[in-house]
Coordinates of C-alpha atoms in Angstrom, one line a residue:
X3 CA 114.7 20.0 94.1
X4 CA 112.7 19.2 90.7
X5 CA 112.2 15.9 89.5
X6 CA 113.5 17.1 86.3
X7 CA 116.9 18.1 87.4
X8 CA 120.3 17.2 87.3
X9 CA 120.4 17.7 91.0
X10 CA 117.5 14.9 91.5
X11 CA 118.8 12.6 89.2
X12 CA 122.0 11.9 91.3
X13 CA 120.3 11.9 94.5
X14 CA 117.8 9.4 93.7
X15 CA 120.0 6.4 93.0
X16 CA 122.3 7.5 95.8
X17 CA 119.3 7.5 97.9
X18 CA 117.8 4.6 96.7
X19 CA 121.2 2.4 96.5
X20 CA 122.2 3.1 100.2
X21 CA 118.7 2.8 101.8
X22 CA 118.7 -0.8 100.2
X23 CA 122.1 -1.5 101.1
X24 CA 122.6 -0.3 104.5
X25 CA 118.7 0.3 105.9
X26 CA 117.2 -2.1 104.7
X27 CA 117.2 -4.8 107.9
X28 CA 115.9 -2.2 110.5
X29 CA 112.5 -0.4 110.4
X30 CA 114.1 2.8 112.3
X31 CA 117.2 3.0 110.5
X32 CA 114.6 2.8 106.9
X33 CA 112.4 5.7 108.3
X34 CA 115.1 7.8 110.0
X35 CA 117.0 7.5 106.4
X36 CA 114.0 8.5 104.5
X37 CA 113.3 11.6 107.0
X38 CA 116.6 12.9 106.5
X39 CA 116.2 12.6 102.7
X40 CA 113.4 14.0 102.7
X41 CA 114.6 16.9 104.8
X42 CA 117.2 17.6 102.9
X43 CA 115.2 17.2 99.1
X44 CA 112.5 19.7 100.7
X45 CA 115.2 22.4 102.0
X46 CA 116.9 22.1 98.6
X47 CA 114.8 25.0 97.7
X48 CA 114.8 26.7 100.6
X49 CA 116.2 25.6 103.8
X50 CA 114.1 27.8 106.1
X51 CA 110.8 25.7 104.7
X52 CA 111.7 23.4 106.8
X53 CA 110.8 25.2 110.3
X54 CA 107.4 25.1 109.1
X55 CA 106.8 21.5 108.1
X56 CA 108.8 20.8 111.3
X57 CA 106.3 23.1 113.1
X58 CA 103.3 21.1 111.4
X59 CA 104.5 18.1 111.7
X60 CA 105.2 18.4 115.8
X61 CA 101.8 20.2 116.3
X62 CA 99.7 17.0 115.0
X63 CA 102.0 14.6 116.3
X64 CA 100.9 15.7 119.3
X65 CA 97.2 16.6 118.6
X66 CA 96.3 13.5 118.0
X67 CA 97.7 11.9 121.3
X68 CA 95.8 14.4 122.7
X69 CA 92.8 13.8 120.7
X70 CA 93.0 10.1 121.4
X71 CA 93.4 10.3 125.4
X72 CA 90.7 12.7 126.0
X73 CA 87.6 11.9 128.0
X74 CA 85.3 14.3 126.8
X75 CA 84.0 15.0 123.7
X76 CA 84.6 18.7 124.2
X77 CA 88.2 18.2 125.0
X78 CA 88.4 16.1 121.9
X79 CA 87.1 19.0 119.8
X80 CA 89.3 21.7 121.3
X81 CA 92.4 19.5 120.3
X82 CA 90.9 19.4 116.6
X83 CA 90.4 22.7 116.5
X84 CA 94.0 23.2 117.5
X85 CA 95.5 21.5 114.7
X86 CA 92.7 22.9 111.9
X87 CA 93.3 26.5 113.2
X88 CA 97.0 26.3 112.9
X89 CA 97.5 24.5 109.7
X90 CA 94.6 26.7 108.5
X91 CA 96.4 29.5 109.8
X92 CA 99.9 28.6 108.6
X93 CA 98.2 28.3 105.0
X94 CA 96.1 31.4 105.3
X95 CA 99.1 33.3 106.0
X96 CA 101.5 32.2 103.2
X97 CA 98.8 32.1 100.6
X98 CA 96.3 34.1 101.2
X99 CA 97.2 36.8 103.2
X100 CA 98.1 39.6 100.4
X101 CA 94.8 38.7 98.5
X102 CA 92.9 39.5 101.4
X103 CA 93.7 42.5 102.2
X104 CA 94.3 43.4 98.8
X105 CA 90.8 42.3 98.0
X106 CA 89.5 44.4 101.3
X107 CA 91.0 47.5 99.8
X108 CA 89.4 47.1 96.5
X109 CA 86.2 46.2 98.0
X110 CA 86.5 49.2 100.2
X111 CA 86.9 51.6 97.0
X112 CA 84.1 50.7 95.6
X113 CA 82.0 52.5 98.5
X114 CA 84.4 55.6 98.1
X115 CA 87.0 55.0 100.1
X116 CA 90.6 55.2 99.5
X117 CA 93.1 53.3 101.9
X118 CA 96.8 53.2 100.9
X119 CA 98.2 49.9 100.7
X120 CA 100.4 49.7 103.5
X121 CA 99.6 46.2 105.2
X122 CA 100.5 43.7 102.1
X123 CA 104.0 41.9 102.7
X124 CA 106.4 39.8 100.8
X125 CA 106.1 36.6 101.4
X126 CA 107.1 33.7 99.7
X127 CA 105.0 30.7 99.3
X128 CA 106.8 27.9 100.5
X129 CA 106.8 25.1 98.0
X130 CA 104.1 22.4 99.0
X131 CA 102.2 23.9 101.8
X132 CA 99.0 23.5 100.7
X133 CA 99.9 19.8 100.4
X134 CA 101.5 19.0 103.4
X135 CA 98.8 21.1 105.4
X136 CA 96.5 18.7 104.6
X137 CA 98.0 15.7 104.9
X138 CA 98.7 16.3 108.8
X139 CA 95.7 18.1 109.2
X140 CA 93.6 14.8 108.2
X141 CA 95.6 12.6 110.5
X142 CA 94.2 14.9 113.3
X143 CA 90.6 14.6 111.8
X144 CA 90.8 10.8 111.7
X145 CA 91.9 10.2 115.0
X146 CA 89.0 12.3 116.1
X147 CA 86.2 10.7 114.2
X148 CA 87.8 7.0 115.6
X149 CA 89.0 6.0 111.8
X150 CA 92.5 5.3 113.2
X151 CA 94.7 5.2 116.4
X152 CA 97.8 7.7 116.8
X153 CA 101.2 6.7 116.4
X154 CA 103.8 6.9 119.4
X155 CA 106.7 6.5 116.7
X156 CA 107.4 10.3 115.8
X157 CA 110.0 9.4 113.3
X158 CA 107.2 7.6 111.4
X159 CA 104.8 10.0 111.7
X160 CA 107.6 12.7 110.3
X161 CA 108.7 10.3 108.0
X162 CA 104.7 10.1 106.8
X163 CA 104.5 13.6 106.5
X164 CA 107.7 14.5 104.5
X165 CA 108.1 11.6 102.3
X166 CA 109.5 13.3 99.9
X167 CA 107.7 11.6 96.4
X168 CA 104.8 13.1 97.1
X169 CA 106.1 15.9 99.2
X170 CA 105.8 19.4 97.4
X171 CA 102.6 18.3 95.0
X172 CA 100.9 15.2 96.4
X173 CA 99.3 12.6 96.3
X174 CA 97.7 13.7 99.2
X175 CA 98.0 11.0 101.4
X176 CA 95.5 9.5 104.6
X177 CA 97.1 8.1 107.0
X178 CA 95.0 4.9 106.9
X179 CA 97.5 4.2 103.7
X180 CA 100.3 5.4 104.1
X181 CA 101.5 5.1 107.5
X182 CA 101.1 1.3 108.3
X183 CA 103.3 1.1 105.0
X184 CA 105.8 3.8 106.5
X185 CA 104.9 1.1 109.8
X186 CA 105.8 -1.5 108.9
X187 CA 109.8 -2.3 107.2
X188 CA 109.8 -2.6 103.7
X189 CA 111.5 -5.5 101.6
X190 CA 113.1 -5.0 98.2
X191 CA 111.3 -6.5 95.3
X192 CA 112.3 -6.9 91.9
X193 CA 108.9 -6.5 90.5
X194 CA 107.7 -3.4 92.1
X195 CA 110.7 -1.4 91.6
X196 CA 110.5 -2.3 87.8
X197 CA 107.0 -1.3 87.8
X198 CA 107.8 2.0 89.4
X199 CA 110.9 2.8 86.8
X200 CA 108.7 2.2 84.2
X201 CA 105.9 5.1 86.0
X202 CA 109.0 6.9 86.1
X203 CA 109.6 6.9 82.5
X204 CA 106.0 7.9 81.5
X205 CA 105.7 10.4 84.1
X206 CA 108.7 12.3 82.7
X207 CA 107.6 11.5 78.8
X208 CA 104.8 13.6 79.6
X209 CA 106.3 16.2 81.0
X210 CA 109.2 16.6 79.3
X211 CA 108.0 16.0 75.5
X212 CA 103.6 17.2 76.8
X213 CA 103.9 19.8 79.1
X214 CA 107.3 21.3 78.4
X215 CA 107.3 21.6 74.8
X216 CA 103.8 23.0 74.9
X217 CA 104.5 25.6 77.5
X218 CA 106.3 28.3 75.4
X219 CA 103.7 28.4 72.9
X220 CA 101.0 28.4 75.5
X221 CA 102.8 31.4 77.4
X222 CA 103.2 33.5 73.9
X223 CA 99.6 32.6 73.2
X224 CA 98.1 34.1 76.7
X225 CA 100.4 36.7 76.9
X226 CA 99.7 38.3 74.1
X227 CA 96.2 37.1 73.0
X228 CA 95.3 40.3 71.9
X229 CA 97.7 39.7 68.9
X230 CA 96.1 36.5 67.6
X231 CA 92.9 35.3 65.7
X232 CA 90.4 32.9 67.7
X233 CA 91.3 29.7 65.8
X234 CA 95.2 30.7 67.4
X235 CA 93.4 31.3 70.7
X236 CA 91.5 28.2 70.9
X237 CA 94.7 26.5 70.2
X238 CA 96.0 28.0 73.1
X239 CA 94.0 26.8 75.5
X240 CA 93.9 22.7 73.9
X241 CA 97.4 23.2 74.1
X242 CA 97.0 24.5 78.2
X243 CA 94.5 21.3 78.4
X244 CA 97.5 19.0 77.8
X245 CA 100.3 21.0 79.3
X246 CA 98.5 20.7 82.4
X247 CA 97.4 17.1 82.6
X248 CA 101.0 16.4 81.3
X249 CA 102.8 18.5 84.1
X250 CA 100.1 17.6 86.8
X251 CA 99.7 13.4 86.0
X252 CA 103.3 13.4 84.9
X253 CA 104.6 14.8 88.5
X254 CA 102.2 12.1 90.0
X255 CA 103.4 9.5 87.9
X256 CA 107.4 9.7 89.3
X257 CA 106.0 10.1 92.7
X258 CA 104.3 6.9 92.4
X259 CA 106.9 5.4 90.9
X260 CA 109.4 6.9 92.7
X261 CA 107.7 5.6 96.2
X262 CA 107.9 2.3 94.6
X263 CA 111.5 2.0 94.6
X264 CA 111.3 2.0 98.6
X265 CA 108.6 -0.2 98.8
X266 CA 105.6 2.2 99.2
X267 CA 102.2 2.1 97.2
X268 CA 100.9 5.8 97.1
X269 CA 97.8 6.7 96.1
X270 CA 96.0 7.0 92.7
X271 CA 96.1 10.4 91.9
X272 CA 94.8 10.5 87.4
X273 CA 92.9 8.0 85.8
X274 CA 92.8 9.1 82.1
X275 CA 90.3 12.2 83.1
X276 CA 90.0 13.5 79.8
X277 CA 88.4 10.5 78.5
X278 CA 84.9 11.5 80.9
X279 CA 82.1 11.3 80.2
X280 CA 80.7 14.1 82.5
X281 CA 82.2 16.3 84.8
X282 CA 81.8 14.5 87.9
X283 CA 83.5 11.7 86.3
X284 CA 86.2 13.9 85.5
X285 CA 86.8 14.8 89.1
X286 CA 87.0 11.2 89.9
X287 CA 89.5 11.0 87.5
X288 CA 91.6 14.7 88.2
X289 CA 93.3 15.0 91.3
X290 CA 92.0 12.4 92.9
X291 CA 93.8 12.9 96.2
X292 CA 92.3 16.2 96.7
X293 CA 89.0 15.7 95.5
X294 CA 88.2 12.4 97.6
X295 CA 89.5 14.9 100.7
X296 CA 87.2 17.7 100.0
X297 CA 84.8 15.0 99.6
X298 CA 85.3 13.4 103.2
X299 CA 86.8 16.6 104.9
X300 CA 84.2 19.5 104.3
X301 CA 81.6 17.7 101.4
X302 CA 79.9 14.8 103.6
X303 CA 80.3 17.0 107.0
X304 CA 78.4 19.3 105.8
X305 CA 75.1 16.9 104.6
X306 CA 76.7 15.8 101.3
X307 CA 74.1 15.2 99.0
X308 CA 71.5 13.5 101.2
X309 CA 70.1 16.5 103.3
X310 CA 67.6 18.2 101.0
X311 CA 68.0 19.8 97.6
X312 CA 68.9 23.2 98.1
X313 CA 71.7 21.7 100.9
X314 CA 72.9 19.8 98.1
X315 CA 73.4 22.5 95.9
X316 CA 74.9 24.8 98.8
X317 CA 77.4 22.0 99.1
X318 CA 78.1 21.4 95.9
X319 CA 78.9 25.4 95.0
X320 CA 80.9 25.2 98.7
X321 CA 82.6 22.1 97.6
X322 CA 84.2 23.4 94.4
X323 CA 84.7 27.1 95.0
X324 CA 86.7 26.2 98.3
X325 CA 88.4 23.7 95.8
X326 CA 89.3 26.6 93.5
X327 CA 90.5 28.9 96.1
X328 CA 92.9 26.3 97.3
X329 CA 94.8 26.5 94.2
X330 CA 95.2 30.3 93.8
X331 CA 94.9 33.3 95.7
X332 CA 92.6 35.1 92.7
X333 CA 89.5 35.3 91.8
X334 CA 90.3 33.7 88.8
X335 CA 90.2 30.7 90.6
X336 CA 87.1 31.2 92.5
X337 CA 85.7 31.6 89.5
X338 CA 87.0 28.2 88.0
X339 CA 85.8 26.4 91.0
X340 CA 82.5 27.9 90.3
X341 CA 81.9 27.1 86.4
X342 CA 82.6 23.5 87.7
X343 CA 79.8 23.6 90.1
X344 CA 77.3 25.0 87.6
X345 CA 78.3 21.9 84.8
X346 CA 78.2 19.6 87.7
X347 CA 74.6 20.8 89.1
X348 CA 72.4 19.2 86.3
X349 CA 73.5 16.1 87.4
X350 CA 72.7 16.3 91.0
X351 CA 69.4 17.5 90.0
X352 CA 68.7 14.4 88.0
X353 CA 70.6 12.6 90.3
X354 CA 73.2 11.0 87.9
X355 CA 76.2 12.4 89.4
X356 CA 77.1 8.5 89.8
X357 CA 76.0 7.2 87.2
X358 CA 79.8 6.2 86.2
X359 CA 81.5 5.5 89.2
X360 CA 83.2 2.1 88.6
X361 CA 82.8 1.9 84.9
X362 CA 85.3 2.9 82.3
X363 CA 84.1 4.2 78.6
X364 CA 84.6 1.3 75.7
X365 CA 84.7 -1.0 79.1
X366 CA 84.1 -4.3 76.9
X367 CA 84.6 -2.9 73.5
X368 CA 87.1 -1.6 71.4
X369 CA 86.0 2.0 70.3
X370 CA 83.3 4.1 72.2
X371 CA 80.0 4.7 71.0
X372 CA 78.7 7.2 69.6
X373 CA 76.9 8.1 72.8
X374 CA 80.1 7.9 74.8
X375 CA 82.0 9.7 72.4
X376 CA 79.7 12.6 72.5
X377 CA 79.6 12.8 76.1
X378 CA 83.5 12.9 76.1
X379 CA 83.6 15.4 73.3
X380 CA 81.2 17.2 74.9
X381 CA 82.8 17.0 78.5
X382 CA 86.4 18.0 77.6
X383 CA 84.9 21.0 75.8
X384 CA 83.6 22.3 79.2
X385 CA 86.9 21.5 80.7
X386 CA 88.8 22.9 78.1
X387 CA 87.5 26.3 78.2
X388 CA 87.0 26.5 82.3
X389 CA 90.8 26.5 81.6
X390 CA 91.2 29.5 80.4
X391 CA 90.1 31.3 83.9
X392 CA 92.7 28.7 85.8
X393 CA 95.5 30.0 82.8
X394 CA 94.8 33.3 83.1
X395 CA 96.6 35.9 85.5
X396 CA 93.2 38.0 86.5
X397 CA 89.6 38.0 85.4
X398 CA 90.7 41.0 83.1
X399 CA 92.8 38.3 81.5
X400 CA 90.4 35.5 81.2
X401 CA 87.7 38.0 80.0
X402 CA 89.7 39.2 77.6
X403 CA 91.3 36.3 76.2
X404 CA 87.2 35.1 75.9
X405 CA 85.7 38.2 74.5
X406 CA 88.8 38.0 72.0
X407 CA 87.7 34.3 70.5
X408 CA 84.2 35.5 69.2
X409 CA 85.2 38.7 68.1
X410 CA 88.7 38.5 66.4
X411 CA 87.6 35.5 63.9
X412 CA 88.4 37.8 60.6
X413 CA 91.8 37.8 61.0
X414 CA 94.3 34.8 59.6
X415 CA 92.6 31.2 60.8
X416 CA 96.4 30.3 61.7
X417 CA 98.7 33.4 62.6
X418 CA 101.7 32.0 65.5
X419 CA 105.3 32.1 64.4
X420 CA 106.2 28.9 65.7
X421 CA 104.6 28.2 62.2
X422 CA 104.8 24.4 61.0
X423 CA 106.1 22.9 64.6
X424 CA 102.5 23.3 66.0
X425 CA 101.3 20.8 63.4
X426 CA 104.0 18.6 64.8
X427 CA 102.5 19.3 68.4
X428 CA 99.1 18.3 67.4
X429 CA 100.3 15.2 66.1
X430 CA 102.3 14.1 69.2
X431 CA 98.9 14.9 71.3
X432 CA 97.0 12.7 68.9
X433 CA 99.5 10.0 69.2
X434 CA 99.7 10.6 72.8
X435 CA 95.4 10.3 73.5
X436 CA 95.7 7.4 71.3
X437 CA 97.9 5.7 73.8
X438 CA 96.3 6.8 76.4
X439 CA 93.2 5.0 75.6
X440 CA 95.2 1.7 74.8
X441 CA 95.9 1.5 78.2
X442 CA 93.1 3.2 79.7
X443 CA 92.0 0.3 82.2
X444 CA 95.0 0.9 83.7
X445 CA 96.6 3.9 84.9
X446 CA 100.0 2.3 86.8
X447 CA 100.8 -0.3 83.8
X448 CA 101.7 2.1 80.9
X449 CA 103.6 -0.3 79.0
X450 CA 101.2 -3.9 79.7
X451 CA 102.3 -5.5 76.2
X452 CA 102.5 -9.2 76.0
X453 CA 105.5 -8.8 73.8
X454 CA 109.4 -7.5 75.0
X455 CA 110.4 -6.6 72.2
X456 CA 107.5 -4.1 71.3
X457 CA 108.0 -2.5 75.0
X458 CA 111.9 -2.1 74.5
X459 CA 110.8 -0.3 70.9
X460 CA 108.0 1.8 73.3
X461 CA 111.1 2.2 75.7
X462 CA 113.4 3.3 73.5
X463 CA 110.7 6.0 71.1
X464 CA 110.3 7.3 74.8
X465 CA 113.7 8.3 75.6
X466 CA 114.4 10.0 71.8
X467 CA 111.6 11.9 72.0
X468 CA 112.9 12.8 75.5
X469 CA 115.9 13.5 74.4
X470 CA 115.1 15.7 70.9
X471 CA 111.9 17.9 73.0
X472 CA 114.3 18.5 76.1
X473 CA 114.9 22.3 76.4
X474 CA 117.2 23.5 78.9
X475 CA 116.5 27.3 78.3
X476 CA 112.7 27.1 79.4
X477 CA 111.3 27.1 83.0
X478 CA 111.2 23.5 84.1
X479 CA 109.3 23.7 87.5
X480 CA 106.0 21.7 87.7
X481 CA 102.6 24.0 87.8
X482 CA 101.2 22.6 90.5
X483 CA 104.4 24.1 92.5
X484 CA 103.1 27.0 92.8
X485 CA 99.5 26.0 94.9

């Protein structure tokens, strides 16, 4: 079920109106109404999905009793290893398995040998795997490393895994935050549920009026690059750079507003990335969820940055080319992951990979400086055009779409026939950064005015432009859907 369906906009108030109404005195009857909900948003799509999450779900339930009652440290381990081989094993399979062996055959050709492809399968990715694998998978790892105790309470714990918000594209959530909350019984309040409709709101502003009006001209563009002069190209991919933050923050938005209406506080997930001034800022800033469990999960287990130099830098390339396989199956991806190592190397050489970890740029002025405007010029640059190997269907594409920017620059500077509507989508991205960087010290309060009446006018600009950019004939599915 998509946020931005019909479908999901009668089942959330019906959802929301009886869990306050009828569950909202009993912890049980709260959690064993929000599993069922959740059950049934996530087997909208597909109701066979929901063996597997059941299957996950059950396995680390019980992993990490097991994990916690052991007496040896070996016994301990084996249990881990139970719950990281089979979620690793349930995503290897549904992700990864046709790119392996396809990869294995054209690895195999390029010795001289020709093997007929008779081992690939068709399989369909269920929605949210790579999401939900993870989220159990680091309940089991906390258990073991003594960060928190198991729950008895498998309703709970199902209802922790499946909460359908953040279901199908995260946050990812720890179970250190989320499941007290799922724990303990929630109480309606006025204040948080308004906050969360008003997430809501700017989650889907930016997806329906950012990501979705940019996407057909960003599909046209990549298809058919070949067609087009660079200054169309480059286009292309700033129009990708807000389609996806758009898509991507906007889903996390109306999770976390969503998970507000029932009382829950998920984690940050965007904090205004594009306004970094490096690249490690920016992934303190993009997909937060994923990169502080990289961080935790594989990064500092493996020596982090305090075990030498050149363990550093293995680390770091591990760190971020693991991070880029998780979202695809292709190369393209790998490759992605691994032009974010190189930019973030320099500054773990100089060590000022930290340099802005709790500061924000203009922090106690108004516009940046010079300085910090150069470094975020400079940074989204980098990020703009490591894009175009996340955008592309193969390196053949990405290489092409490249080669064709610094070669085809004799043909018209401005060539697509969506003609004078792409000067109307550069101004709504101005407008849009421009807001963005109003509110910048504060990612969950997208409308903080003193005044009413200017938020009612914000309110109200919102839901036109929702209304005028809404296109019923394009692919509405979120990106991030498909990792």
């Amino acid at each position: 079920m998509l946020f931005n369906s019909l479908e999901y906009i009668i089942f959330l108030p019906v959802v929301f109106f009886v869990y306050w109404l009828f569950f909202n005195k009993r912890l049980q009857a709260q959690n064993l109404f929000l599993l069922i909900a959740s059950y049934f948003f996530y087997g909208f799509w597909d109701w066979r999905f929901l063996f597997l999450i059941l299957a996950s779900t059950i396995v680390d339930f019980f992993v990490g009793q097991c994990i916690y009652s052991s007496t040896s440290e070996k016994e301990k381990k084996n249990w881990l290893w139970l719950s990281i081989l089979f979620n690793i094993g349930l995503l290897g399979f549904f992700k990864y398995y046709n790119f392996f062996i396809d990869s294995w055959i054209d690895l195999t050709s390029i010795f001289g040998y020709s093997i007929q492809n008779t081992w690939t399968l068709k399989i369909i990715l269920p929605v949210g795997i790579s999401f939900y694998t993870f989220q159990t998978m680091s309940y089991s790892l906390d258990i073991y490393h003594k960060r928190i105790t198991p729950t008895k309470d498998f309703i709970s714990f199902a209802t922790f895994v499946s909460f359908f918000p953040q279901l199908v594209a995260g946050p990812i959530e720890r179970a250190s935050n989320l499941l007290p909350q799922i724990l303990d019984r929630r109480v309606f309040k006025y204040s948080q549920t308004v906050d969360g409709l008003k997430l809501i709101l700017w989650g889907f502003f930016k997806k329906l009026v950012i990501a979705d009006a940019l996407a057909p001209i960003v599909d046209d563009i990549f298809m058919n690059y070949h067609q087009y002069s660079s200054s169309t190209l480059i286009t292309g991919v700033f129009f990708f750079t807000f389609q996806i933050y758009g898509d991507f923050s906007g889903y996390s938005d109306i999770a976390i507003g969503t998970a507000k209406l029932f009382g829950i506080e998920l984690s940050p997930n965007f904090k205004f990335p594009y306004f970094s001034r490096n690249i490690a800022e920016f992934w303190r800033r993009w997909h937060i969820s994923l990169s502080r469990w990289f961080r935790d999960y594989l990064y500092i287990p493996l020596g982090g940055s305090k075990a030498g130099t050149w363990i550093s830098i293995r680390n770091v390339f591990i760190i971020f080319l693991v991070s880029g396989f998780w979202h695809g199956a292709n190369w393209t991806f790998i490759i992605w992951g691994g032009i974010h190592a190189l930019l973030f190397l320099p500054l773990l050489l100089t060590n000022s990979n930290r340099k802005y970890v709790s500061s924000i740029v203009a922090e106690r002025t108004t516009l940046p400086s010079i300085k910090e405007f150069f470094q975020i010029s400079t940074t989204f640059i980098l990020v703009m055009f490591s894009w175009i190997f996340f955008r592309a269907s193969s390196l053949t594409h990405a290489f092409g779409y490249l080669k064709t920017i610094f070669i085809n620059t004799n043909s018209a500077p401005y060539d697509h026939p969506s003609g004078y509507r792409m000067i109307d989508y550069f101004i709504i991205i101005i407008l849009f950064v421009i807001y963005e960087y109003r509110i910048r010290k504060n990612e969950r309060a997208p409308f903080n005015f003193k005044s009413r009446y200017v938020r009612f006018l914000i309110y109200a600009i919102l839901l036109l432009a929702m209304l005028l950019f809404y296109d019923d004939q394009i692919d509405r599915s979120f990106i991030y859907f498909q990792f």
